[in-house]
Amino acid sequence: MMEFQNRNVISIQDFSRDEIDYIFEVSRSMESVAKVGSDVLKGKILATLFFEPSTRTRLSFEAAMQKLGGSTIGFSDAETSSTKKGENFVDTIRTVENYADVIALRHRLEGAASVAVECSRVPIINSGTGAQEHPTQALIDLYTIQKEKGQIDNLKIAFVGDLRYGRTVHSLARALMNYDVELFLVSPEVLRMQESILREVKGKISVIEKQSLEDVMSEVDVLYVTRIQQERFSDSAEYAKLRGSYRVDLETVKMAKEDMIILHPLPRVDEIAPEIDQTVHARYFQQVGNGLFVRMAILSLVLGATK
C-alpha cells in the first residue's frame, strides 16, 4: 500500500514507479481543480524557505497551496531572515515548524534537506539543494514527457549542457532508471555527469555520452536542455569559456524528428534561441504549467487531502 501522508520528499529515488504513476494520476486530476480552486487544504500552511533564488519553484508551490485553499509563509531571500543575524540552519527549521504544516526548502548546500528532516516535525519537500537533487522538478519533467509523448518507455532522451552541476538532470536521470529508455548525455568534457551518478544510471538503462549535439539530434524523441550553471563555478573565466557551448536554434532543429520535443527547467540564458518558442518542438512553457499541477498533487498527498 502506498503511503504519502506526512512523507518527506527528499530524493526521487525514494519513489517507486508505481508511486510515480500514482502522483501523475493525481496530477491529472489537479488540472481541472486548478481552474476552479478547492478548499481541501483550508487551514493548512506551507512555509517556503528559499536560501537560493527561485522563480518557478517557489511561485508554483505557493500557487499550488493557494489553489487548494491553504496559505503560505516564508522568504525568498535568506538576507531578509534571521540567518542575517547569525541564526543557524537547524534553529531556523525548528522555529518554522511551529508555524507550518509542511516546509518547501531550497538551499545551496548538499544535504541540507536531509538535515532539515532530522530536526523537523513536519514534512520537508526538497525544492533544490546544492547540485545534487531536485525531486519535484524530476516529477514535473516525467509528467510532461508522458503527457506530450503518451509514454516514457521506449523513448530516446538527450540531456544537453551542464550535466555536472545541473541538479535537475541528476534527479531526472535517476527517475528514468524506472523506465525502459535510451539516455544520451551531451556535454563538454569538464561538465560530464558525475561518475557516481553515471554508475547508478548505467546499471539500469542504456547511457551514451557525446560531446556533439549534432550526433544525437536526428535520433532523439526528447531534448532536455540545461543552462551552464554560473553560480556553481568558482572560476568566472572557466564559466565564460563554457557558456554557449551548445545552442539550439532553427538551424539545429532542421535535423530533428518532426515530433521531437524540447524541454528546459528554466531559466534559460542563451542555450535556446527565442525563435524556437514558436516551433512545434517547444514544450518548456507547458512544462512550467505542469509544475503547478504536480506540486498541487504532492501537497495534497503529503498533507493527507488525497489518499
XYZ file of C-alpha atoms in Angstrom:
307
model
C 0.000 0.000 0.000
C 1.327 3.446 -0.945
C 1.573 5.928 1.895
C 2.122 9.610 1.175
C 0.701 11.449 4.182
C 3.388 13.188 6.276
C 6.047 11.858 3.912
C 9.260 13.773 3.253
C 10.168 14.383 -0.390
C 13.959 14.397 -0.393
C 15.129 12.289 -3.342
C 13.419 10.990 -6.459
C 14.924 7.625 -5.544
C 12.553 7.452 -2.594
C 9.688 6.778 -5.028
C 8.869 3.572 -6.875
C 7.486 3.561 -10.400
C 4.042 2.710 -9.039
C 4.222 5.709 -6.708
C 5.339 7.984 -9.530
C 2.469 6.741 -11.691
C 0.041 7.490 -8.869
C 1.417 11.018 -8.449
C 0.783 11.501 -12.178
C -2.792 10.244 -11.777
C -3.392 12.785 -9.018
C -1.635 15.492 -11.085
C -4.037 14.893 -13.980
C -6.976 15.361 -11.624
C -5.443 18.634 -10.418
C -5.587 20.130 -13.909
C -9.339 20.656 -13.553
C -9.087 21.585 -9.861
C -6.610 24.357 -10.719
C -9.221 26.069 -12.908
C -11.797 26.479 -10.148
C -9.823 26.105 -6.928
C -10.531 23.960 -3.874
C -10.597 24.213 -0.101
C -9.204 20.744 0.727
C -6.155 22.335 2.400
C -8.048 25.126 4.135
C -6.303 25.925 7.415
C -3.016 24.340 6.291
C 0.148 26.417 5.931
C 3.119 25.903 3.600
C 6.422 27.545 4.526
C 8.741 28.246 1.587
C 12.294 28.645 2.882
C 14.376 29.630 -0.129
C 18.011 30.276 0.742
C 18.739 30.452 -3.020
C 16.945 32.435 -5.748
C 13.918 30.902 -7.441
C 11.031 31.980 -9.626
C 9.155 28.915 -10.888
C 9.670 26.536 -7.978
C 8.757 28.972 -5.219
C 5.845 30.611 -7.018
C 4.388 27.319 -8.230
C 4.494 25.866 -4.710
C 2.780 28.968 -3.347
C 0.207 28.974 -6.150
C -0.401 25.239 -5.673
C -1.052 25.717 -1.951
C -3.428 28.618 -2.566
C -5.299 26.751 -5.332
C -6.016 24.053 -2.735
C -7.275 26.557 -0.173
C -4.175 26.716 2.008
C -1.909 29.647 2.786
C 1.813 30.324 2.604
C 4.546 31.983 4.634
C 8.302 32.136 4.184
C 11.105 34.022 2.499
C 12.729 34.136 -0.925
C 15.979 35.660 0.287
C 17.824 34.461 3.386
C 19.132 38.006 3.826
C 15.641 39.005 4.970
C 15.534 36.256 7.619
C 17.287 35.813 10.962
C 20.052 33.996 9.086
C 21.349 37.526 8.504
C 21.689 37.837 12.291
C 23.639 34.599 12.548
C 20.828 32.134 13.242
C 21.914 28.624 12.309
C 20.015 26.455 9.845
C 18.702 23.955 12.383
C 17.272 26.707 14.560
C 15.516 28.198 11.534
C 13.841 24.855 10.762
C 12.896 24.250 14.401
C 11.338 27.690 14.539
C 9.370 27.491 11.310
C 7.969 24.014 12.051
C 5.866 25.690 14.741
C 4.110 27.849 12.154
C 3.657 25.494 9.208
C 2.277 22.076 8.256
C 4.874 21.460 5.533
C 8.144 23.121 4.511
C 9.460 23.550 0.946
C 13.213 24.092 1.203
C 15.827 25.344 -1.250
C 19.448 25.603 -0.151
C 22.876 25.923 -1.747
C 24.431 23.182 0.411
C 24.326 19.459 -0.372
C 22.425 17.517 2.233
C 20.521 20.490 3.626
C 17.159 18.784 3.070
C 18.323 15.664 4.910
C 19.488 17.793 7.839
C 16.093 19.514 7.887
C 14.325 16.143 8.053
C 16.351 15.186 11.110
C 15.189 18.227 13.083
C 11.671 18.879 11.728
C 8.370 17.512 12.994
C 6.615 18.487 9.744
C 7.301 17.103 6.245
C 10.169 18.589 4.236
C 9.964 18.928 0.446
C 13.370 19.290 -1.161
C 12.987 22.129 -3.650
C 16.600 22.028 -4.828
C 19.682 21.503 -2.684
C 23.202 22.104 -3.940
C 23.984 20.473 -7.265
C 22.554 17.093 -6.326
C 18.769 16.823 -6.119
C 15.542 18.473 -7.281
C 12.960 15.681 -6.989
C 9.783 17.649 -7.678
C 11.300 19.027 -10.891
C 12.069 15.467 -11.997
C 8.433 14.536 -11.430
C 7.333 17.547 -13.480
C 9.727 16.604 -16.270
C 8.484 12.998 -16.360
C 4.866 14.123 -16.250
C 5.467 16.460 -19.193
C 7.178 13.744 -21.228
C 4.352 11.300 -20.575
C 1.710 13.915 -21.347
C 3.344 15.113 -24.571
C 4.598 11.772 -25.905
C 1.935 9.463 -24.481
C 4.582 7.309 -22.810
C 8.038 7.318 -21.264
C 9.122 3.770 -22.060
C 10.908 3.199 -25.386
C 11.918 6.828 -25.842
C 15.334 8.224 -26.701
C 16.081 11.168 -24.421
C 19.062 13.534 -24.569
C 20.350 15.790 -21.798
C 22.353 18.724 -23.143
C 24.543 21.255 -21.350
C 25.773 21.368 -17.771
C 25.427 17.793 -16.548
C 27.994 18.197 -13.780
C 26.293 20.911 -11.742
C 22.698 20.755 -13.014
C 20.675 19.184 -10.206
C 17.587 18.800 -12.396
C 19.354 16.337 -14.694
C 20.744 14.418 -11.723
C 17.248 13.812 -10.344
C 15.733 13.162 -13.778
C 18.437 10.647 -14.724
C 17.717 8.719 -11.542
C 13.968 8.917 -12.184
C 14.440 7.474 -15.671
C 16.000 4.364 -14.115
C 12.387 3.256 -13.568
C 11.730 3.185 -17.323
C 12.945 1.475 -20.480
C 14.678 4.402 -22.187
C 17.884 5.201 -24.017
C 19.682 8.196 -22.498
C 22.152 10.397 -24.379
C 24.369 12.731 -22.341
C 25.769 15.660 -24.348
C 28.212 17.980 -22.596
C 31.732 19.380 -22.659
C 34.218 17.012 -21.033
C 34.565 19.205 -17.929
C 30.787 19.254 -17.449
C 30.203 15.500 -17.754
C 27.760 13.971 -15.321
C 29.409 12.944 -12.073
C 30.834 9.424 -12.068
C 28.858 8.353 -9.009
C 25.576 9.203 -10.741
C 26.722 7.666 -14.021
C 27.451 4.359 -12.292
C 23.977 4.306 -10.771
C 22.210 5.075 -14.021
C 24.302 2.828 -16.274
C 23.378 -0.081 -14.051
C 19.721 0.323 -15.046
C 19.406 1.885 -18.501
C 21.390 2.440 -21.694
C 23.586 5.556 -21.469
C 25.605 7.029 -24.351
C 27.902 10.023 -23.813
C 28.585 12.526 -26.599
C 30.126 15.974 -26.943
C 28.361 16.993 -30.154
C 24.674 17.896 -30.258
C 24.580 17.099 -33.966
C 25.442 13.471 -33.186
C 22.114 12.892 -31.438
C 19.694 15.465 -32.829
C 18.205 13.260 -35.540
C 17.679 10.328 -33.157
C 16.072 11.664 -30.012
C 12.421 11.988 -29.048
C 13.072 14.388 -26.169
C 15.770 17.057 -25.989
C 16.283 18.263 -22.404
C 18.405 21.412 -22.484
C 20.073 22.966 -19.444
C 21.953 26.197 -18.904
C 25.566 26.371 -17.780
C 25.250 26.861 -14.007
C 27.214 30.076 -13.474
C 26.556 30.122 -9.722
C 28.345 26.762 -9.265
C 31.627 27.951 -10.809
C 34.413 29.248 -8.587
C 36.328 30.443 -11.675
C 34.452 33.043 -13.755
C 36.890 32.587 -16.632
C 36.018 28.891 -16.862
C 32.325 29.760 -16.946
C 32.879 32.338 -19.697
C 34.749 29.757 -21.755
C 31.982 27.155 -21.453
C 28.967 29.447 -21.767
C 27.395 28.992 -25.144
C 28.863 25.517 -25.693
C 25.506 24.454 -27.098
C 22.758 26.497 -28.689
C 19.501 25.183 -30.075
C 18.255 27.359 -32.939
C 16.237 26.946 -36.122
C 19.205 25.500 -37.953
C 19.729 22.909 -35.228
C 16.150 21.621 -35.239
C 16.202 21.065 -39.002
C 17.850 17.757 -38.153
C 15.208 16.758 -35.582
C 12.274 14.394 -35.845
C 9.010 16.203 -36.563
C 7.581 15.159 -33.194
C 10.713 15.722 -31.105
C 10.001 17.895 -28.066
C 12.345 20.324 -26.311
C 12.242 20.711 -22.535
C 14.175 23.079 -20.281
C 13.841 23.503 -16.487
C 14.427 27.255 -16.953
C 15.698 29.897 -16.573
C 17.400 29.883 -19.947
C 20.254 32.191 -20.867
C 21.272 31.769 -24.494
C 21.123 27.995 -24.977
C 17.703 28.064 -26.699
C 17.119 30.778 -29.283
C 13.846 32.729 -28.763
C 12.611 31.763 -32.248
C 12.397 28.140 -31.066
C 9.466 29.192 -28.854
C 7.228 29.343 -31.932
C 8.157 25.902 -33.267
C 6.236 22.647 -32.812
C 9.127 21.346 -30.707
C 8.991 23.813 -27.802
C 7.335 22.443 -24.666
C 9.201 24.246 -21.863
C 6.414 26.685 -21.038
C 3.915 23.802 -20.945
C 6.455 22.169 -18.625
C 6.218 25.227 -16.350
C 2.420 24.953 -16.332
C 2.611 21.280 -15.405
C 4.668 22.301 -12.387
C 1.534 23.733 -10.787
C -0.442 20.501 -11.211
C 2.343 18.213 -9.972
C 3.056 20.368 -6.923
C -0.666 20.547 -6.142
C -0.658 16.749 -6.214
C 2.376 16.496 -3.946
C 0.975 18.929 -1.372
C -2.422 17.229 -1.423
C -0.832 13.817 -0.882
C 1.698 14.858 1.762
C -0.935 16.754 3.755
C -3.449 13.909 3.549
C -6.140 15.594 1.438
C -5.703 12.881 -1.203
C -5.235 9.265 -0.134
